Amino acid sequence: MDVNKIREDFPILSLTLPNGKKLVYLDNAATTQKPVQVVRKIFEVYRESYANIHRSGHYLAQKASRIFEEVREKASKFINASDPNEVIFVWNTTHGINLIAIPLLELSKKKGKKEVLISTMEHHSNMLPWRRAASLLGLDVKYIPVNADGTLNYDSLEQLISKNTAVVALTHASNVTGVVNDVKRVARLAHENEAFIVIDGAQYAPHARVDVKEIDADFYVFSGHKMLAPEGTGVLYGRKEILRQLNPLITGGGTIKDVTLDDVVYLEPPHRYEAGTPNIAGVAGLGEAIDYLKRVGLDNILNHEKILLGKALKRSAELEKIIVYGPKTIDKRLGIFSFNFRGLNPHIAGQILNEDYGIAVRTGLHCAHPYHYALGANEGTVRASFYLYNTIEEIDYLMDSLVNMERTILKT
């Protein structure tokens, strides 16, 4: 994996900031930069192939529809789904989870289910939709706690789950610590109790191979913008036999076979869940991003990120006043390095990294407030997150900058 060659596809990474510093982009868990191949593909669609899909029969409409469905096939293979029709295009992970929360709990309530299980480490996008749906439908919400190092407490999960459980909603990897959950183990527990499992793959799918059949997922959701693709694109995978049983939450154009004043007949999945005109050029860009990641190789990307993370964790030992969150070994996590300096607000630390060193990180509670509170980081954390185009030199520069900050700002 030639990182310097990869960086040539991302001109923005050569940017010099107004302060004269060269950009070091370490905010990949928030969103990733886009390679020129993706940008060109979007431009190409607008220039040569743009029309609305699945409606008109003219040449451009047929071509745009074909491109759109080819990406569905790519996305299906990317996660090893059994059928392309198990892939629903969504705006992002948040949209995908909201799309199924109420319908899935409606179905579960009819079967006598009474509870939803959510982990404390969830991003708000995999917490608040379930809380709202449960509140509307009269189900209870229970929380799976985390251990002191931020990992999931599996013993508590086994005690909490029961035949009353409707859904277990769990992130594949935390956006705060990069902790990777054993979703296959959790899926087995869910299915033993006749519950559904919904996996938030926003932080995992861009970095490692996903096999929805191997992990036995009922639903798996991820965003395009975190994996080199445009914003406003994403994938909701769902088992076809479950999708056929749900009433779509959002209805309208493109979702129906027939409508009378007395009845509605919906199309088969996935189209019944794709109301209105989608982000057609964006989905084409998503397909190009998938091709790019496959060319580089997800295994190569994961191994590269672990090398970067290992470097950051090792060099953090040079700092006396740093608190690093999550497991101290690389085998249980992805390339996310969240930390705080004792006595320094994370927002101030992030501002210094930006203004004095040109390093882009995220600061705050990262849309995961309960997880931060459980970790004892009530003001949030500083999060440096790595991707395929980051270099070992950038990690050294980050750690050198932190050493310098500790010596100058936190010297007393």
XYZ file of C-alpha atoms in Angstrom:
412
model
C 0.000 0.000 0.000
C 1.718 3.132 -1.308
C 0.323 5.927 0.880
C 2.220 8.658 -0.953
C 0.749 7.451 -4.247
C -2.727 7.421 -2.707
C -2.276 10.992 -1.476
C -1.829 12.148 -5.071
C -5.544 11.418 -5.552
C -6.427 13.900 -2.789
C -5.210 17.388 -3.778
C -6.740 18.947 -0.666
C -4.143 17.148 1.476
C -1.467 19.416 -0.041
C -3.287 22.515 1.165
C -1.357 25.225 2.995
C -3.516 26.876 5.642
C -3.799 30.661 6.199
C -1.445 30.326 9.165
C 1.258 29.005 6.841
C 1.063 25.446 8.188
C 0.518 22.473 5.935
C -2.811 20.771 6.542
C -2.684 17.566 8.583
C -6.188 16.139 8.287
C -7.029 13.856 11.220
C -10.808 14.306 11.351
C -11.745 11.269 9.291
C -14.282 9.882 11.765
C -16.346 13.014 11.072
C -15.955 12.803 7.290
C -13.311 11.782 4.784
C -11.803 13.666 1.894
C -12.759 12.660 -1.658
C -10.365 11.340 -4.303
C -10.327 12.869 -7.769
C -11.869 9.673 -9.174
C -15.043 10.209 -7.145
C -15.243 13.895 -8.046
C -14.818 13.080 -11.740
C -17.521 10.434 -11.601
C -20.038 12.893 -10.160
C -19.123 15.450 -12.818
C -19.391 12.791 -15.523
C -22.931 11.854 -14.466
C -24.097 15.459 -14.533
C -22.367 16.045 -17.871
C -23.364 12.845 -19.698
C -25.933 10.742 -17.873
C -28.218 12.832 -15.714
C -31.971 12.239 -15.610
C -34.443 11.038 -13.027
C -34.403 7.302 -12.445
C -37.047 4.561 -12.623
C -39.585 6.887 -14.216
C -39.152 7.963 -17.820
C -38.249 5.630 -20.682
C -35.935 7.890 -22.681
C -32.209 7.273 -23.217
C -30.858 9.432 -20.381
C -33.362 8.041 -17.878
C -32.462 4.488 -18.824
C -28.747 5.220 -18.561
C -29.056 6.957 -15.183
C -31.227 4.115 -13.855
C -28.673 1.547 -15.009
C -25.813 3.405 -13.307
C -27.856 3.674 -10.097
C -28.679 -0.049 -10.021
C -25.085 -1.005 -10.842
C -24.032 0.758 -7.646
C -26.649 -1.207 -5.735
C -24.972 -4.357 -7.025
C -21.538 -3.015 -5.969
C -22.799 -2.106 -2.497
C -24.361 -5.543 -2.140
C -21.079 -7.261 -2.936
C -19.167 -4.819 -0.696
C -20.981 -6.200 2.363
C -21.651 -9.689 0.920
C -25.437 -9.398 0.952
C -27.399 -12.279 -0.537
C -29.366 -10.073 -2.922
C -28.898 -6.534 -4.298
C -32.529 -5.888 -3.373
C -31.488 -6.019 0.280
C -29.621 -2.724 -0.273
C -31.570 0.493 0.279
C -29.933 3.802 -0.559
C -30.256 6.365 2.231
C -28.903 9.850 2.926
C -26.601 8.617 5.712
C -26.548 6.292 8.712
C -28.822 8.585 10.728
C -31.454 8.510 7.997
C -31.186 4.743 7.612
C -31.754 4.032 11.303
C -34.665 6.471 11.498
C -36.150 4.784 8.436
C -36.551 1.445 10.218
C -36.846 2.248 13.944
C -40.602 2.798 14.093
C -41.555 0.122 11.508
C -39.345 -2.492 13.189
C -40.721 -1.794 16.663
C -44.280 -1.800 15.270
C -43.658 -5.299 13.927
C -41.988 -6.403 17.175
C -44.800 -5.069 19.355
C -47.310 -7.166 17.406
C -45.216 -10.181 18.426
C -45.440 -9.219 22.096
C -41.992 -7.695 22.437
C -41.585 -4.999 25.098
C -37.974 -3.743 25.195
C -35.160 -2.262 23.150
C -31.506 -2.765 24.104
C -28.985 -0.028 23.262
C -25.387 0.223 24.393
C -24.074 3.203 26.340
C -21.398 3.737 23.677
C -23.851 4.478 20.864
C -23.650 7.534 18.662
C -26.844 9.524 19.139
C -27.909 8.394 15.659
C -28.248 4.832 16.973
C -29.777 5.883 20.265
C -32.283 8.695 19.826
C -34.320 7.115 16.987
C -34.883 4.021 19.138
C -35.773 6.074 22.199
C -38.302 8.071 20.220
C -39.785 4.999 18.531
C -40.010 3.157 21.858
C -41.687 6.150 23.481
C -44.264 6.419 20.683
C -45.053 2.707 20.756
C -44.899 2.116 24.512
C -41.751 -0.021 24.699
C -39.028 0.266 27.319
C -35.384 1.089 26.595
C -32.555 -0.601 28.468
C -28.842 0.197 28.226
C -25.897 -2.150 27.983
C -23.089 -0.594 30.097
C -19.423 -0.332 29.173
C -16.331 -1.310 31.120
C -13.768 1.160 32.438
C -11.721 0.899 29.225
C -14.747 1.697 27.079
C -15.393 -1.852 25.865
C -18.856 -3.391 25.899
C -19.863 -5.278 29.044
C -20.969 -8.584 27.534
C -21.868 -10.094 30.914
C -24.428 -7.336 31.454
C -25.762 -7.838 27.948
C -26.404 -11.504 28.655
C -28.310 -10.564 31.800
C -30.360 -7.831 30.103
C -31.425 -9.629 26.941
C -34.564 -11.767 27.118
C -37.573 -12.970 25.166
C -39.023 -9.498 25.757
C -36.246 -7.906 23.674
C -37.419 -6.540 20.345
C -34.209 -5.034 18.986
C -30.566 -4.874 19.971
C -29.051 -1.705 18.446
C -25.271 -1.702 18.530
C -22.392 0.093 16.861
C -19.841 -2.063 15.075
C -17.092 0.348 16.108
C -17.219 3.346 18.433
C -16.746 6.799 16.962
C -15.095 7.900 20.237
C -12.594 5.168 21.078
C -12.579 3.010 17.955
C -13.558 0.005 20.081
C -14.740 -2.848 17.853
C -17.681 -4.824 19.176
C -18.155 -8.564 18.692
C -21.341 -8.085 16.689
C -21.459 -11.730 15.662
C -21.658 -12.763 19.324
C -24.346 -10.163 19.987
C -26.323 -11.248 16.909
C -26.308 -14.813 18.153
C -27.674 -13.706 21.538
C -30.318 -11.576 19.846
C -31.510 -14.378 17.600
C -31.568 -16.875 20.466
C -34.108 -14.524 22.040
C -35.990 -13.960 18.750
C -34.889 -10.312 18.636
C -33.593 -8.288 15.716
C -30.084 -6.860 15.615
C -29.404 -3.500 13.973
C -25.736 -2.630 13.492
C -24.435 0.910 13.012
C -21.493 0.393 10.669
C -20.691 4.057 10.021
C -17.259 3.837 11.674
C -16.426 0.270 10.672
C -17.440 -0.272 7.034
C -14.983 2.336 5.650
C -12.031 0.650 7.358
C -12.507 -3.123 7.337
C -14.287 -5.871 5.470
C -17.959 -6.421 6.317
C -19.801 -9.695 5.721
C -23.422 -9.317 6.790
C -24.050 -13.026 6.309
C -21.069 -14.063 8.423
C -22.027 -11.761 11.307
C -25.708 -12.671 10.832
C -26.936 -9.069 10.768
C -30.615 -8.303 10.310
C -29.839 -4.681 9.449
C -26.525 -2.940 8.770
C -26.187 0.783 8.045
C -23.294 2.963 6.901
C -22.653 6.406 5.390
C -20.940 7.246 2.120
C -19.277 10.435 3.299
C -17.114 8.540 5.809
C -15.723 6.270 3.058
C -14.563 8.703 0.348
C -18.042 9.161 -1.170
C -20.239 12.283 -1.264
C -22.393 13.393 1.621
C -26.073 12.537 1.223
C -25.346 8.910 0.348
C -25.405 5.738 2.394
C -26.585 2.147 2.563
C -29.191 0.419 4.694
C -28.943 -3.342 4.390
C -31.906 -5.381 5.569
C -32.886 -9.019 5.234
C -35.415 -9.226 2.438
C -37.835 -11.363 4.424
C -37.940 -8.697 7.158
C -38.141 -5.753 4.761
C -41.216 -7.305 3.159
C -43.010 -7.300 6.522
C -42.420 -3.639 7.402
C -44.618 -0.674 6.573
C -42.384 2.079 5.128
C -42.032 5.146 7.317
C -41.559 7.598 4.416
C -43.890 7.140 1.460
C -44.529 8.900 -1.814
C -43.249 8.867 -5.375
C -41.366 5.797 -6.503
C -42.539 3.553 -3.643
C -45.840 2.184 -4.902
C -47.247 -0.262 -7.412
C -50.749 1.210 -7.252
C -52.753 3.802 -5.344
C -56.507 4.216 -5.196
C -58.489 6.487 -2.921
C -59.002 3.495 -0.649
C -55.783 1.480 -0.813
C -52.023 1.501 -1.419
C -49.977 -1.363 -2.861
C -46.249 -0.894 -2.241
C -43.437 -2.067 -4.456
C -41.169 -4.876 -3.357
C -38.046 -3.887 -1.380
C -35.866 -1.934 -1.822
C -37.934 0.524 -3.853
C -40.738 0.865 -1.320
C -38.150 2.450 1.003
C -36.657 4.904 -1.515
C -39.294 7.628 -1.704
C -38.699 10.607 -3.955
C -35.755 11.506 -6.154
C -32.482 10.261 -4.636
C -28.973 11.707 -4.855
C -28.364 10.119 -8.246
C -24.921 11.545 -9.000
C -23.941 11.051 -5.368
C -24.791 7.356 -5.524
C -22.618 7.086 -8.641
C -19.851 8.669 -6.560
C -20.492 6.097 -3.840
C -19.969 3.338 -6.386
C -16.675 4.888 -7.433
C -15.602 5.136 -3.776
C -16.376 1.447 -3.288
C -14.237 0.636 -6.333
C -11.413 2.755 -4.927
C -11.479 1.055 -1.525
C -11.547 -2.370 -3.123
C -8.543 -1.509 -5.295
C -6.558 -0.422 -2.253
C -7.896 -3.350 -0.214
C -9.814 -3.150 3.057
C -7.305 -5.441 4.772
C -4.486 -3.110 3.719
C -6.398 -0.094 5.017
C -7.084 -1.739 8.373
C -3.476 -2.842 8.802
C -2.209 0.630 7.884
C -4.494 2.320 10.409
C -3.419 -0.065 13.139
C 0.210 0.845 12.482
C -0.688 4.537 12.835
C -2.698 3.881 15.991
C 0.097 1.775 17.478
C 2.514 4.630 16.879
C 0.213 7.126 18.607
C -0.413 4.832 21.587
C 3.289 4.081 22.007
C 4.332 7.713 21.851
C 1.575 8.777 24.249
C 3.798 7.281 26.972
C 6.074 10.322 26.484
C 3.325 12.570 27.866
C 2.804 12.882 31.601
C -0.510 14.750 31.554
C -2.353 12.905 28.815
C -5.395 10.675 29.303
C -5.964 8.234 26.434
C -9.421 6.670 26.154
C -10.161 3.114 25.086
C -8.120 -0.104 25.239
C -4.356 0.368 25.292
C -3.770 -2.279 22.611
C -4.551 -2.069 18.911
C -6.251 -5.453 18.543
C -9.610 -4.292 19.946
C -9.952 -0.988 18.110
C -9.720 0.960 14.871
C -7.618 4.017 14.050
C -9.193 6.492 16.469
C -7.036 8.189 19.092
C -9.105 10.148 21.627
C -7.397 11.891 24.509
C -7.380 14.796 26.933
C -4.722 16.783 28.738
C -5.329 17.037 32.463
C -6.175 20.643 33.218
C -6.877 21.679 29.615
C -10.341 21.888 28.040
C -10.488 19.711 24.889
C -11.845 22.568 22.776
C -8.850 24.731 23.698
C -6.476 21.852 22.933
C -8.071 21.374 19.527
C -7.900 25.088 18.801
C -4.178 25.131 19.599
C -3.562 22.115 17.367
C -5.353 23.880 14.530
C -3.952 27.390 14.908
C -0.383 26.589 15.935
C 0.235 23.306 14.129
C -2.278 23.023 11.270
C -3.703 19.764 12.620
C -7.425 19.156 12.050
C -9.043 17.143 14.849
C -12.491 17.071 16.388
C -13.198 18.160 19.942
C -16.211 17.780 22.188
C -18.669 15.019 22.944
C -18.830 13.675 19.366
C -22.599 13.008 19.397
C -22.002 10.354 22.063
C -22.666 12.142 25.352
C -23.552 9.116 27.543
C -20.408 7.296 26.441
C -18.220 10.252 27.367
C -19.919 10.518 30.746
C -19.285 6.803 31.322
C -15.609 7.346 30.440
C -15.354 10.277 32.861
C -14.784 12.792 30.062
C -17.699 15.098 30.793
C -16.309 17.983 28.727
C -15.553 15.735 25.786
C -12.316 14.584 24.209
C -9.846 15.515 21.509
C -10.229 12.991 18.708
C -7.623 12.291 16.050
C -8.946 9.768 13.541
C -6.882 8.123 10.816
C -7.531 6.867 7.298
C -5.784 5.345 4.311
C -4.098 8.604 3.232
C -2.571 9.492 6.598
C 1.146 8.879 7.034
C 3.358 7.760 9.883
C 5.085 11.158 9.595
C 1.772 12.883 10.317
C 1.314 10.801 13.456
C 4.822 11.668 14.600
C 4.064 15.325 13.918
C 0.864 15.063 15.968
C 2.697 13.490 18.883
C 5.600 15.952 18.635
C 3.016 18.747 18.759
C 1.405 17.262 21.872
C 4.799 16.934 23.550
C 5.508 20.568 22.756
C 2.079 21.642 24.048
C 2.680 19.822 27.322
C 6.093 21.453 27.773
C 4.919 24.968 26.985
C 1.254 25.277 27.957
C 1.085 22.691 30.752
C 4.565 23.212 32.191
C 3.269 23.970 35.667
